[in-house]
Amino acid sequence: MTDPSPHPAGARRLGPAPGPGMLDPMERADRGMLEEHQLKRLRWTLAHAYAHQPFYRRKCEAAGVHPDDLDSLSDLRRFPFTTKQDLRDAYPYGALAVPHDRVLRLHASSGTTGRATVAGYTRGDLDIWSDLVARCIRASGGRPGEKVHVAYGYGLFTGGLGAHYGAERLGCTVIPVSGGQTARQVQLIDDLRPETIMVTPSYLLTIADAMREQGIDPRASSMRTAILGAEPWTEDMRAEIEEAFDLHAVDIYGLSEVMGPGVANECVESKDGPHVFEDHFLPETVDPVDGAPVPDGGEGELVFTSLTKEAMPVVRYRTRDLSRLLPGTARPAFRRMERIGGRSDDMIVLRGVNLFPTQVEEQVLRVPALSPHFQLVLRRPGRLDEMTVRVEARPGIAEQERTRAGAALAEAVREHTGVGAAVEVLDPGTLERSTGKVRRTIDERP
Ligand code: DLL
């Protein structure tokens, strides 16, 4: 049997809400006011994309719709989607809707699932992006005057620079470390004493291990807030990280095609999934197979329409991220998105069963003798696919206990996912450590 979770869901420790005076007017608006605002901005976006994005205009013409056909927000579903393939076909500059001399910066998506897509930003876009990331840091518990350690990678990836300018905008001192050089990260955290860290959850675990190796207790660190995203993570991982560092771990979501980090962020006073910043991004959920609308509350692929972006507006962009839209709580006008369980691209299909690495993560974290460092290896030795979970034991776990933990994990994975998997329990420190977005699945199938 699986050991019971050491971190029962619902035991979340919540942080203090920002005072109403600290919020942007739109964070305090009511739904009616927000929707009025959205409709105005949506009209502008559709007209802008139609006039300046030739690929999107062609799609509209083929579908027989024109921006003037939009009378209400619900009319948006008559408009065609924008897909990753559309943006790839437009590579490098075909999706830009303003002249080059108005584009101040370019970023690119990681390109892990094919050719990269390029994103451009005008001065106005960069300004709004900074405002929104400042909003994220505030929602997470960060305050002006504090220090923010940025360990998201700087460069074409939107994580580093996106976090950086948002922290400056809020009035924080930024420590722009970028990813990698883990020993140095530890030293800088110890010396410069940041209150907040912005980093991928997997890399924060790497940092925790490195601290312990250097004889530093992560719980004694100055950090009180961790703003974690860019990859899927689970509620159990939140508990693991909060316990390891004695801080609040909060979820930040975004994607380069839509802007970068800051499309949605959790509020530390509720920790119940990121609120989508609907004054700038209109979310929908659709059936990932046929694109049919999925009503709020149902699971579907997230689709975003930008409402204010100038350089690269996106209309109904299919993210491939699976989630649900839920009513707002801490920011009542903004809908929340359920924590992303996975991207349709990361879904493993094993002997007919669909599985996301996060489902295995949940089970790993419920076995106390196992560390959160794991990898899934897929092979096809004969005719059938096989999956091996390679997971590290926590330090100081005896051989016998490891064997028991491996068996417990194998059983939990079978019970909760329907997939039979072999489990290899490895020595601590064996698996390659993440310094950015973690790669959980090694697919060696032909
Ligand atoms: O990862 C932007 C970002 C940077 C977000 C820093 C948060 C923090 P891309 O490289 O374009 O942009 O990758 C976007 O990463 O479609 C999701 O699949 C995944 N992702 C991002 N945030 C989360 C999250 C950045 N909080 C892709 N939870 C998205 C789960 C996330 N997945």
mmCIF file of C-alpha atoms and ligand atoms in Angstrom, residues 109-110 152 157-159 228-233 251-257 260-261 319 321 340 343 437, ligand 1:
data_model
loop_
_atom_site.group_PDB
_atom_site.id
_atom_site.type_symbol
_atom_site.label_atom_id
_atom_site.label_comp_id
_atom_site.label_asym_id
_atom_site.label_seq_id
_atom_site.Cartn_x
_atom_site.Cartn_y
_atom_site.Cartn_z
ATOM 1 C CA SER A 109 9.709 29.851 -27.500
ATOM 2 C CA SER A 110 11.945 27.039 -26.376
ATOM 3 C CA TYR A 152 14.729 31.852 -14.584
ATOM 4 C CA PHE A 157 13.303 32.475 -23.001
ATOM 5 C CA THR A 158 10.763 34.912 -21.552
ATOM 6 C CA GLY A 159 11.242 33.780 -17.932
ATOM 7 C CA LEU A 228 7.185 29.006 -9.589
ATOM 8 C CA GLY A 229 6.165 28.132 -13.119
ATOM 9 C CA ALA A 230 7.232 27.434 -16.698
ATOM 10 C CA GLU A 231 6.610 23.711 -16.163
ATOM 11 C CA PRO A 232 3.863 21.557 -14.668
ATOM 12 C CA TRP A 233 4.046 20.857 -10.938
ATOM 13 C CA ASP A 251 2.052 29.292 -9.250
ATOM 14 C CA ILE A 252 2.819 31.634 -12.181
ATOM 15 C CA TYR A 253 1.679 30.769 -15.689
ATOM 16 C CA GLY A 254 2.384 32.122 -19.124
ATOM 17 C CA LEU A 255 3.685 31.313 -22.559
ATOM 18 C CA SER A 256 5.820 33.206 -25.014
ATOM 19 C CA GLU A 257 3.266 33.186 -27.825
ATOM 20 C CA GLY A 260 5.545 35.219 -21.331
ATOM 21 C CA PRO A 261 5.188 34.790 -17.555
ATOM 22 C CA THR A 319 -1.994 26.504 -26.080
ATOM 23 C CA ASP A 321 -2.274 23.126 -22.130
ATOM 24 C CA ILE A 340 -2.043 22.626 -15.430
ATOM 25 C CA ARG A 343 0.354 19.746 -22.064
ATOM 26 C CA LYS A 437 12.474 23.450 -17.408
HETATM 27 O O1 DLL B 1 7.489 29.091 -19.825
HETATM 28 C C1 DLL B 1 6.842 31.394 -19.688
HETATM 29 C C2 DLL B 1 7.035 31.371 -18.217
HETATM 30 C C3 DLL B 1 8.247 31.698 -17.671
HETATM 31 C C4 DLL B 1 5.990 31.049 -17.390
HETATM 32 C C5 DLL B 1 8.414 31.713 -16.314
HETATM 33 C C6 DLL B 1 6.151 31.064 -16.022
HETATM 34 C C7 DLL B 1 7.357 31.380 -15.481
HETATM 35 P P1 DLL B 1 7.312 29.072 -22.815
HETATM 36 O O2 DLL B 1 8.736 28.721 -22.773
HETATM 37 O O3 DLL B 1 6.740 29.579 -24.087
HETATM 38 O O4 DLL B 1 6.996 30.190 -21.758
HETATM 39 O O5 DLL B 1 6.503 27.800 -22.338
HETATM 40 C C8 DLL B 1 5.118 27.877 -22.141
HETATM 41 O O6 DLL B 1 5.171 26.203 -20.375
HETATM 42 O O7 DLL B 1 2.359 26.477 -22.546
HETATM 43 C C9 DLL B 1 2.941 25.469 -20.392
HETATM 44 O O8 DLL B 1 2.926 24.233 -21.075
HETATM 45 C C10 DLL B 1 4.212 25.543 -19.576
HETATM 46 N N1 DLL B 1 3.962 26.348 -18.362
HETATM 47 C C11 DLL B 1 4.225 27.636 -18.130
HETATM 48 N N2 DLL B 1 3.862 27.986 -16.870
HETATM 49 C C12 DLL B 1 3.331 26.868 -16.305
HETATM 50 C C13 DLL B 1 2.766 26.562 -15.039
HETATM 51 C C14 DLL B 1 7.148 30.099 -20.390
HETATM 52 N N3 DLL B 1 2.679 27.468 -14.055
HETATM 53 C C15 DLL B 1 4.596 26.550 -21.638
HETATM 54 N N4 DLL B 1 2.295 25.303 -14.846
HETATM 55 C C16 DLL B 1 3.109 26.617 -21.374
HETATM 56 C C17 DLL B 1 2.375 24.361 -15.810
HETATM 57 C C18 DLL B 1 3.381 25.835 -17.266
HETATM 58 N N5 DLL B 1 2.906 24.603 -17.010
#
